Coordinates of C-alpha atoms and ligand atoms in Angstrom, one line a residue:
X18 CA 218.9 161.5 81.1
X19 CA 221.3 164.4 80.5
X20 CA 223.7 165.1 83.4
X21 CA 224.8 168.7 83.8
X22 CA 228.5 169.0 84.7
X23 CA 230.5 171.5 86.7
X24 CA 233.1 173.6 84.7
X25 CA 236.3 173.7 86.7
X26 CA 239.8 174.5 85.4
X27 CA 238.6 174.4 81.8
X28 CA 237.0 170.9 82.1
X29 CA 233.5 169.6 82.5
X30 CA 233.6 167.5 85.7
X31 CA 231.1 165.4 87.6
X32 CA 230.5 166.4 91.3
X33 CA 233.1 164.7 93.5
X34 CA 230.5 163.2 95.8
X35 CA 228.6 161.7 92.8
X36 CA 225.3 163.2 93.9
X37 CA 222.7 164.8 91.6
X38 CA 219.5 166.8 92.0
X39 CA 216.5 166.6 89.7
X40 CA 216.0 169.4 87.2
X41 CA 212.3 169.9 86.5
X42 CA 210.7 171.5 83.4
X43 CA 208.1 173.9 84.8
X44 CA 206.0 173.6 81.6
X45 CA 205.3 169.9 82.3
X46 CA 206.4 169.3 85.9
X47 CA 208.7 166.5 84.7
X48 CA 212.3 165.9 85.5
X49 CA 214.4 166.3 82.3
X50 CA 218.0 166.6 83.4
X51 CA 220.2 166.1 86.5
X52 CA 222.1 168.8 88.4
X53 CA 225.4 168.2 90.2
X54 CA 224.9 168.5 94.0
X55 CA 228.4 169.9 94.6
X56 CA 229.9 170.2 98.0
X57 CA 232.8 172.1 99.5
X58 CA 235.4 169.8 97.9
X59 CA 234.1 170.9 94.4
X60 CA 234.2 174.5 95.5
X61 CA 237.8 174.0 96.8
X62 CA 238.8 172.6 93.4
X63 CA 237.2 175.6 91.6
X64 CA 238.9 178.1 93.9
X65 CA 242.3 176.4 93.4
X66 CA 241.7 176.5 89.6
X67 CA 240.8 180.2 89.8
X68 CA 243.9 181.0 92.0
X69 CA 246.1 179.2 89.5
X70 CA 244.7 181.1 86.6
X71 CA 244.8 184.5 88.3
X72 CA 248.4 185.7 87.7
X73 CA 248.2 185.2 83.9
X74 CA 244.6 186.5 83.5
X75 CA 245.2 189.6 85.6
X76 CA 248.5 190.4 83.8
X77 CA 246.7 190.5 80.4
X78 CA 246.2 194.0 78.9
X79 CA 242.6 195.2 78.9
X80 CA 242.6 194.8 75.1
X81 CA 243.6 191.1 75.4
X82 CA 240.9 190.4 78.1
X83 CA 238.4 192.3 75.9
X84 CA 239.1 189.9 73.0
X85 CA 238.4 186.8 75.2
X86 CA 235.1 188.3 76.5
X87 CA 234.0 189.3 73.0
X88 CA 234.6 185.8 71.8
X89 CA 232.1 184.6 74.4
X90 CA 229.6 187.3 73.5
X91 CA 229.8 186.4 69.8
X92 CA 229.3 182.7 70.4
X93 CA 226.3 183.5 72.6
X94 CA 225.0 185.5 69.6
X95 CA 225.5 182.5 67.2
X96 CA 223.8 180.2 69.6
X97 CA 220.9 182.6 70.5
X98 CA 218.1 180.2 69.4
X99 CA 219.5 177.2 71.2
X100 CA 220.1 179.1 74.4
X101 CA 216.7 180.7 74.3
X102 CA 215.0 177.4 73.9
X103 CA 217.0 176.0 76.8
X104 CA 216.2 179.0 79.0
X105 CA 212.5 178.7 78.2
X106 CA 212.5 175.0 79.0
X107 CA 214.4 175.4 82.2
X108 CA 212.5 178.4 83.6
X109 CA 209.0 178.1 82.0
X110 CA 209.2 181.6 80.5
X111 CA 207.8 182.3 77.0
X112 CA 210.3 181.4 74.3
X113 CA 209.8 184.8 72.7
X114 CA 210.8 186.5 75.9
X115 CA 214.0 184.4 76.1
X116 CA 214.7 185.2 72.4
X117 CA 214.1 188.9 72.7
X118 CA 215.3 189.7 76.3
X119 CA 217.2 187.1 78.2
X120 CA 219.8 185.8 75.7
X121 CA 220.4 189.1 73.8
X122 CA 221.0 190.7 77.2
X123 CA 223.5 187.9 78.2
X124 CA 225.3 188.6 74.9
X125 CA 225.3 192.3 75.6
X126 CA 226.6 191.9 79.1
X127 CA 229.8 190.3 77.8
X128 CA 230.1 192.9 75.0
X129 CA 229.3 195.8 77.2
X130 CA 232.0 195.0 79.8
X131 CA 234.5 193.8 77.2
X132 CA 234.4 197.3 75.6
X133 CA 233.9 199.3 78.8
X134 CA 237.4 198.4 79.9
X135 CA 238.8 199.9 76.6
X136 CA 237.2 203.2 77.5
X137 CA 238.0 203.4 81.2
X138 CA 239.8 206.5 82.4
X139 CA 242.1 206.5 85.4
X140 CA 241.5 208.8 88.3
X141 CA 244.1 211.6 89.0
X142 CA 244.0 214.2 91.7
X143 CA 246.3 217.1 91.2
X144 CA 247.8 218.9 94.3
X145 CA 249.5 221.6 92.3
X146 CA 253.0 222.4 93.5
X147 CA 252.8 219.8 96.2
X148 CA 252.5 216.9 93.8
X149 CA 249.7 214.6 92.6
X150 CA 247.8 211.4 93.2
X151 CA 246.7 208.7 90.9
X152 CA 244.5 205.7 91.6
X153 CA 245.4 202.2 90.7
X154 CA 242.4 199.8 90.4
X155 CA 243.6 196.3 90.9
X156 CA 241.6 193.1 90.6
X157 CA 240.7 191.4 93.8
X158 CA 241.7 187.8 93.0
X159 CA 239.1 185.1 93.2
X160 CA 235.5 186.3 93.5
X161 CA 232.1 184.5 93.8
X162 CA 229.0 185.3 91.7
X163 CA 225.7 183.8 92.8
X164 CA 222.5 184.3 90.9
X165 CA 218.8 183.5 91.0
X166 CA 216.3 181.7 88.8
X167 CA 214.1 184.4 87.3
X168 CA 216.5 185.7 84.6
X169 CA 219.0 182.9 84.7
X170 CA 221.7 183.6 82.0
X171 CA 220.9 187.3 82.0
X172 CA 221.8 187.9 85.7
X173 CA 224.5 185.2 85.8
X174 CA 226.5 187.0 83.0
X175 CA 225.6 190.5 84.5
X176 CA 227.9 189.5 87.4
X177 CA 230.5 187.4 85.7
X178 CA 231.3 189.7 82.8
X179 CA 232.4 192.7 84.9
X180 CA 234.3 190.5 87.4
X181 CA 236.3 188.9 84.5
X182 CA 236.7 192.2 82.6
X183 CA 238.4 193.8 85.6
X184 CA 240.9 191.0 85.8
X185 CA 239.5 188.7 88.5
X186 CA 239.0 184.9 88.3
X187 CA 235.5 183.7 89.1
X188 CA 233.8 180.9 90.9
X189 CA 230.1 181.1 90.0
X190 CA 226.9 179.3 91.0
X191 CA 223.7 179.6 89.0
X192 CA 220.4 178.9 90.8
X193 CA 219.8 175.1 91.2
X194 CA 216.3 175.8 89.9
X195 CA 217.5 177.0 86.5
X196 CA 221.1 175.7 85.9
X197 CA 221.0 174.7 82.2
X198 CA 222.1 177.8 80.4
X199 CA 225.0 178.3 82.8
X200 CA 226.0 174.8 81.7
X201 CA 225.7 175.8 78.1
X202 CA 227.9 178.8 78.9
X203 CA 230.6 176.4 80.1
X204 CA 230.5 174.7 76.7
X205 CA 230.7 178.0 74.9
X206 CA 233.8 178.9 77.0
X207 CA 235.4 175.7 75.9
X208 CA 234.4 176.2 72.2
X209 CA 236.0 179.7 72.1
X210 CA 239.1 178.6 74.0
X211 CA 238.5 180.8 77.0
X212 CA 241.5 180.4 79.3
X213 CA 241.2 177.5 81.7
X214 CA 240.4 178.3 85.4
X215 CA 239.5 181.9 84.8
X216 CA 235.7 181.1 85.0
X217 CA 234.6 178.2 87.1
X218 CA 230.9 177.2 87.3
X219 CA 229.9 175.0 90.2
X220 CA 226.3 173.7 90.5
X221 CA 224.4 172.8 93.6
X222 CA 222.3 174.0 96.5
X223 CA 222.6 177.4 98.0
X224 CA 223.1 176.2 101.6
X225 CA 225.8 173.8 100.4
X226 CA 227.7 175.0 97.3
X227 CA 226.8 178.7 97.6
X228 CA 227.6 178.8 101.3
X229 CA 231.0 177.0 100.7
X230 CA 231.9 179.8 98.2
X231 CA 230.8 182.6 100.6
X232 CA 232.9 181.0 103.5
X233 CA 236.0 180.3 101.5
X234 CA 238.9 182.4 102.8
X235 CA 240.4 182.9 99.3
X236 CA 237.1 184.3 97.9
X237 CA 237.6 188.1 98.2
X238 CA 234.2 189.4 97.1
X239 CA 230.6 188.1 96.7
X240 CA 228.3 189.4 94.1
X241 CA 224.8 188.1 95.0
X242 CA 221.4 188.5 93.5
X243 CA 218.4 186.7 95.2
X244 CA 216.0 186.9 98.1
X245 CA 216.4 189.3 101.0
X246 CA 216.5 186.5 103.6
X247 CA 219.3 184.8 101.7
X248 CA 221.1 188.1 101.3
X249 CA 221.0 188.6 105.1
X250 CA 222.5 185.1 105.6
X251 CA 225.3 185.8 103.2
X252 CA 226.0 189.1 104.8
X253 CA 226.2 187.5 108.2
X254 CA 228.8 185.0 106.9
X255 CA 230.8 187.4 104.8
X256 CA 231.0 190.5 107.0
X257 CA 233.2 189.0 109.8
X258 CA 235.5 187.8 107.0
X259 CA 235.8 191.4 105.7
X260 CA 234.7 190.4 102.1
X261 CA 233.4 192.9 99.7
X262 CA 229.7 192.4 99.0
X263 CA 227.2 193.5 96.4
X264 CA 223.7 192.4 97.3
X265 CA 220.8 192.7 94.9
X266 CA 217.7 191.6 96.7
X267 CA 213.9 191.5 96.7
X268 CA 211.4 194.2 95.8
X269 CA 207.8 195.2 96.1
X270 CA 207.7 198.0 93.5
X271 CA 205.1 200.7 93.3
X272 CA 203.6 201.7 90.0
X273 CA 202.0 205.2 90.4
X274 CA 199.5 206.4 87.9
X275 CA 198.4 210.1 88.1
X276 CA 195.2 211.6 86.6
X277 CA 197.2 213.5 84.1
X278 CA 199.0 210.5 82.5
X279 CA 199.0 209.4 78.9
X280 CA 196.2 206.9 79.7
X281 CA 196.8 204.3 77.0
X282 CA 200.5 204.2 77.6
X283 CA 200.0 203.9 81.4
X284 CA 197.6 200.9 81.0
X285 CA 199.7 199.1 78.4
X286 CA 203.0 199.6 80.3
X287 CA 201.5 198.7 83.7
X288 CA 200.2 195.4 82.3
X289 CA 203.6 194.6 81.0
X290 CA 205.3 195.7 84.2
X291 CA 202.9 193.5 86.2
X292 CA 203.0 190.2 84.2
X293 CA 206.2 190.0 82.2
X294 CA 208.0 186.7 83.0
X295 CA 204.9 185.7 85.0
X296 CA 205.5 188.6 87.3
X297 CA 208.9 187.1 88.3
X298 CA 211.1 190.0 87.7
X299 CA 212.5 191.9 90.7
X300 CA 211.5 195.1 89.0
X301 CA 207.9 194.2 88.3
X302 CA 205.4 196.8 89.5
X303 CA 203.1 194.7 91.7
X304 CA 201.4 197.6 93.7
X305 CA 199.5 199.8 91.3
X306 CA 198.4 203.1 92.8
X307 CA 195.9 205.0 90.6
X308 CA 194.7 208.5 91.3
X309 CA 190.9 208.6 92.1
X310 CA 189.9 210.7 89.1
X311 CA 190.8 207.9 86.6
X312 CA 190.6 204.9 89.0
X313 CA 187.5 203.3 87.6
X314 CA 188.4 203.9 84.0
X315 CA 191.9 202.6 84.6
X316 CA 190.6 199.5 86.4
X317 CA 188.3 198.6 83.5
X318 CA 190.9 199.1 80.8
X319 CA 193.6 197.3 82.8
X320 CA 191.4 194.2 83.5
X321 CA 190.3 194.2 79.9
X322 CA 193.9 194.0 78.7
X323 CA 194.9 191.4 81.3
X324 CA 192.0 189.2 80.0
X325 CA 193.9 189.1 76.7
X326 CA 197.1 187.6 78.1
X327 CA 197.1 184.0 77.0
X328 CA 198.6 181.6 79.5
X329 CA 200.0 178.6 77.6
X330 CA 202.9 176.4 76.8
X331 CA 206.1 178.6 76.9
X332 CA 207.2 177.5 73.4
X333 CA 203.9 178.3 71.7
X334 CA 204.1 181.6 69.9
X335 CA 200.8 183.1 71.1
X336 CA 201.5 182.3 74.8
X337 CA 202.0 185.7 76.6
X338 CA 202.6 184.0 79.9
X339 CA 204.2 180.6 80.5
X340 CA 204.7 178.5 83.7
X341 CA 205.9 179.8 87.0
X342 CA 209.2 178.4 88.0
X343 CA 208.3 175.5 90.4
X344 CA 205.6 173.8 92.2
X345 CA 206.7 175.3 95.5
X346 CA 206.7 178.8 94.0
X347 CA 203.2 178.2 92.5
X348 CA 201.9 177.1 95.9
X349 CA 203.5 180.2 97.5
X350 CA 201.7 182.5 95.0
X351 CA 198.4 180.7 95.5
X352 CA 198.7 181.1 99.3
X353 CA 199.1 184.9 98.8
X354 CA 195.9 184.9 96.7
X355 CA 194.1 183.1 99.5
X356 CA 195.6 185.6 102.0
X357 CA 194.4 188.5 99.9
X358 CA 190.8 187.1 100.2
X359 CA 191.2 186.8 103.9
X360 CA 192.5 190.4 104.1
X361 CA 189.4 191.6 102.4
X362 CA 190.5 191.9 98.8
X363 CA 188.2 191.4 95.8
X364 CA 189.6 189.4 92.9
X365 CA 188.9 191.4 89.7
X366 CA 190.5 188.8 87.4
X367 CA 192.3 185.4 87.8
X368 CA 193.1 183.9 91.1
X369 CA 193.3 180.3 90.0
X370 CA 195.7 177.7 88.6
X371 CA 195.4 177.1 84.9
X372 CA 195.1 173.4 83.8
X373 CA 196.4 172.7 80.3
X374 CA 196.0 169.5 78.3
X375 CA 198.7 166.8 78.2
X376 CA 201.7 166.9 78.1
X377 CA 201.4 170.2 80.0
X378 CA 198.9 169.0 82.6
X379 CA 201.6 168.7 85.3
X380 CA 202.9 172.2 84.6
X381 CA 202.8 175.2 86.9
X382 CA 200.4 177.7 85.3
X383 CA 198.6 180.5 87.0
X384 CA 196.1 183.1 85.8
X385 CA 197.2 186.7 85.8
X386 CA 195.6 187.9 89.0
X387 CA 194.3 191.5 89.7
X388 CA 193.0 192.3 93.2
X389 CA 191.5 195.5 94.6
X390 CA 190.1 196.6 98.0
X391 CA 193.2 195.8 100.1
X392 CA 194.8 198.3 102.5
X393 CA 198.2 199.6 101.6
X394 CA 199.7 198.1 104.7
X395 CA 198.3 194.6 104.6
X396 CA 200.7 191.6 104.2
X397 CA 199.8 191.1 100.5
X398 CA 200.8 194.8 99.8
X399 CA 203.9 194.6 102.0
X400 CA 205.5 191.2 101.2
X401 CA 207.2 190.2 98.0
X402 CA 205.1 187.6 96.1
X403 CA 207.2 187.5 93.0
X404 CA 204.4 186.1 90.7
X405 CA 201.5 187.2 88.5
X406 CA 199.6 189.0 91.2
X407 CA 199.0 192.7 91.4
X408 CA 196.9 195.0 93.5
X409 CA 195.0 198.2 92.5
X410 CA 194.8 200.9 95.1
X411 CA 193.2 204.4 94.6
X412 CA 194.8 207.5 96.0
X413 CA 193.9 211.2 96.2
X414 CA 197.1 213.3 96.6
X415 CA 200.8 213.1 95.8
X416 CA 201.6 213.1 99.5
X417 CA 199.3 210.2 100.2
X418 CA 200.7 208.0 97.4
X419 CA 204.3 208.7 98.4
X420 CA 203.4 207.6 101.9
X421 CA 201.9 204.4 100.7
X422 CA 204.6 203.7 98.0
X423 CA 207.3 204.2 100.6
X424 CA 205.7 202.1 103.3
X425 CA 207.4 198.7 102.5
X426 CA 210.7 197.4 103.7
X427 CA 211.8 197.3 100.1
X428 CA 213.2 200.0 97.8
X429 CA 214.2 198.6 94.4
X430 CA 212.2 200.2 91.6
X431 CA 209.3 202.5 90.9
X432 CA 207.3 203.6 87.9
X433 CA 205.5 207.0 87.6
X434 CA 203.0 207.9 85.0
X435 CA 202.4 211.7 84.6
X436 CA 202.7 214.3 82.0
X437 CA 203.7 217.0 84.6
X438 CA 207.5 217.3 84.5
X439 CA 207.7 219.0 87.9
X440 CA 205.6 216.3 89.5
X441 CA 207.7 213.6 87.9
X442 CA 210.9 215.1 89.3
X443 CA 209.4 215.7 92.8
X444 CA 208.2 212.1 93.0
X445 CA 211.4 210.7 91.7
X446 CA 213.3 212.6 94.4
X447 CA 211.0 211.5 97.3
X448 CA 210.5 207.9 96.4
X449 CA 212.6 205.3 98.3
X450 CA 214.0 203.3 95.5
X451 CA 217.3 202.9 93.6
X452 CA 215.6 203.0 90.2
X453 CA 212.7 205.3 88.9
X454 CA 211.1 205.1 85.5
X455 CA 208.9 208.0 84.3
X456 CA 206.3 206.9 81.8
X457 CA 208.0 203.6 81.0
X458 CA 209.3 200.4 82.5
X459 CA 212.4 198.2 82.2
X460 CA 214.2 200.5 79.9
X461 CA 217.8 199.7 80.6
X462 CA 221.0 201.5 79.8
X463 CA 223.9 199.3 81.0
X464 CA 226.0 202.3 82.0
X465 CA 223.5 203.4 84.7
X466 CA 223.8 202.4 88.4
X467 CA 221.5 199.5 89.2
X468 CA 220.4 198.4 92.7
X469 CA 218.1 199.0 95.6
X470 CA 217.9 200.8 98.9
X471 CA 216.5 199.6 102.3
X472 CA 216.0 195.7 102.2
X473 CA 216.4 195.6 98.5
X474 CA 220.1 195.6 98.7
X475 CA 223.5 197.0 99.3
X476 CA 225.7 198.5 96.6
X477 CA 225.1 199.2 92.9
X478 CA 225.8 197.1 89.8
X479 CA 226.1 198.4 86.2
X480 CA 228.7 200.4 84.2
X481 CA 231.8 201.5 86.0
X482 CA 230.1 200.9 89.4
X483 CA 230.4 197.2 88.7
X484 CA 234.0 197.5 87.5
X485 CA 234.8 199.5 90.7
X486 CA 233.2 196.9 92.9
X487 CA 235.4 194.2 91.5
X488 CA 238.6 196.1 92.0
X489 CA 240.6 197.4 95.0
X490 CA 241.4 201.1 94.7
X491 CA 245.0 202.1 95.7
X492 CA 246.0 205.7 95.9
X493 CA 249.5 206.5 94.9
X494 CA 250.7 210.0 96.1
X495 CA 253.7 211.7 94.6
X496 CA 255.3 214.5 96.4
X497 CA 257.7 216.6 94.2
Ligands
NAD19 P1 217.4 182.8 96.6 O1 217.8 183.8 97.5 O2 216.6 181.6 97.1 O3 218.6 182.2 95.7 C1 219.5 183.0 95.0 C2 220.8 182.2 94.8 O4 221.4 182.1 96.1 C3 220.6 180.8 94.3 O5 221.7 180.5 93.5 C4 220.8 180.0 95.6 O6 221.2 178.7 95.4 C5 221.8 180.8 96.4 N1 221.8 180.6 97.9 C6 220.7 180.3 98.7 N2 221.1 180.2 99.9 C7 222.4 180.5 100.0 C8 223.4 180.5 101.0 N3 223.1 180.3 102.3 N4 224.7 180.9 100.7 C9 225.0 181.2 99.4 N5 224.1 181.1 98.4 C10 222.9 180.7 98.6 O7 216.5 183.6 95.5 P2 215.7 183.0 94.3 O8 214.4 182.4 94.8 O9 216.6 182.2 93.4 O10 215.3 184.4 93.5 C11 214.2 185.2 93.7 C12 214.6 186.4 94.5 O11 215.6 187.1 93.8 C13 213.5 187.4 94.7 O12 213.5 187.9 96.0 C14 213.8 188.5 93.7 O13 213.3 189.8 94.0 C15 215.3 188.5 93.8 N6 215.9 189.2 92.7 C16 216.5 190.4 92.8 C17 217.1 191.1 91.8 C18 217.7 192.4 91.9 O14 218.4 192.8 91.0 N7 217.6 193.1 93.0 C19 217.0 190.5 90.5 C20 216.4 189.3 90.4 C21 215.9 188.6 91.4

């Protein structure tokens, strides 16, 4: 069975303790590779390698660093099909989605930050006759990047690329649930001659490998994407050590459909926002609020469209939904479906596990599930499920829907469907979320600030926000 290796100091290494974890293919439920169960000694080695590489890497010009990052981006492009297949196998997502979204985005993350540093302007504050100030933005040193399982290579590279572009060296940990494409990224770095020690990838469990990174004194910043509970744990460990932190956490996003929307567009986009990647995207719109004038019509059209979403083996071209990521996660989602029934919900579609024929009979497949009749403040409508489960809730007024939409502890993303420009702007202003889409979903411009408010996170990623996060600003004041 294939053993994944750590990538430290430019070499592929076995974990020092010799322990491995099973890597399971969600489509079949079978173990197909082994993941290093790294400990603090492996993290120590990675931090040492990063520290050693830092003086030379940070001394390179932006143009030279850009060339190294572009080489990685180009190689991802050449290996797009291989990486997409690996991502689909490791995560359970449809191969088509990995080919069209995950891997192209990983390629673009490297290219975007490789070129962003060529266009960055420095800050200058003129004091007239008194003199002037300019801001030096200097890399932090060694930083940690820790990512989740839902968009594995996409989110891993979204952190690593800006950290490297701004001159830092990185110790990174992908999710232990989906480690494979991060392993392939190590091989890519070796193939393109990426300088040794600049990027180090250490695999293992969050509470062991991840925590050792967070606690390490020489790690100056932590860029983390994952669950809110984990984020709180990381913040508690990092704050007394005065480390910089960027935390991208959970969501429970509202999708608001007004009477005056473009109906077909609202239905089509809401289905995609609900069930893309089996509902396992932090930005998925899982609470759908529909104005009463079109509620019944929307419900019928929405359910009709959901019925057409084929759940099947991820690599089959007509599968619109693949497997959810793990048995434990499938059971969590099923427990929320049960809870919805107990809370008085009516299941309009789905609600059950899907059993496929061998060799997929051990896989983790769920029907796309649509529920109505729940109060906006019940647990199913307040807690993050992170699966193919959405609720439909009618509303009368703008004021009422804002109250319901803003009622959760989360504040990541929101989608609004209306053709009334003024209303769109009013709702966008009043909604408690870091990202608002009007009449669309998951349209991404990598220059824009990305992140959440309330329990959805602290800080913003994207564009120059990310480059700023990974640097220390130093003001230099000249007095004539
Ligand atoms: P998770 O919090 O369980 O794990 C995320 C990563 O943190 C993994 O690599 C894990 O090994 C590591 N980790 C766990 N405990 C740790 C610790 N004590 N110290 C250091 N690292 C630790 O999250 P998950 O289940 O992998 O991902 C799903 C969650 O991620 C959902 O809540 C989802 O909303 C969120 N998410 C948020 C965004 C966003 O941009 N806001 C994007 C994607 C996913």
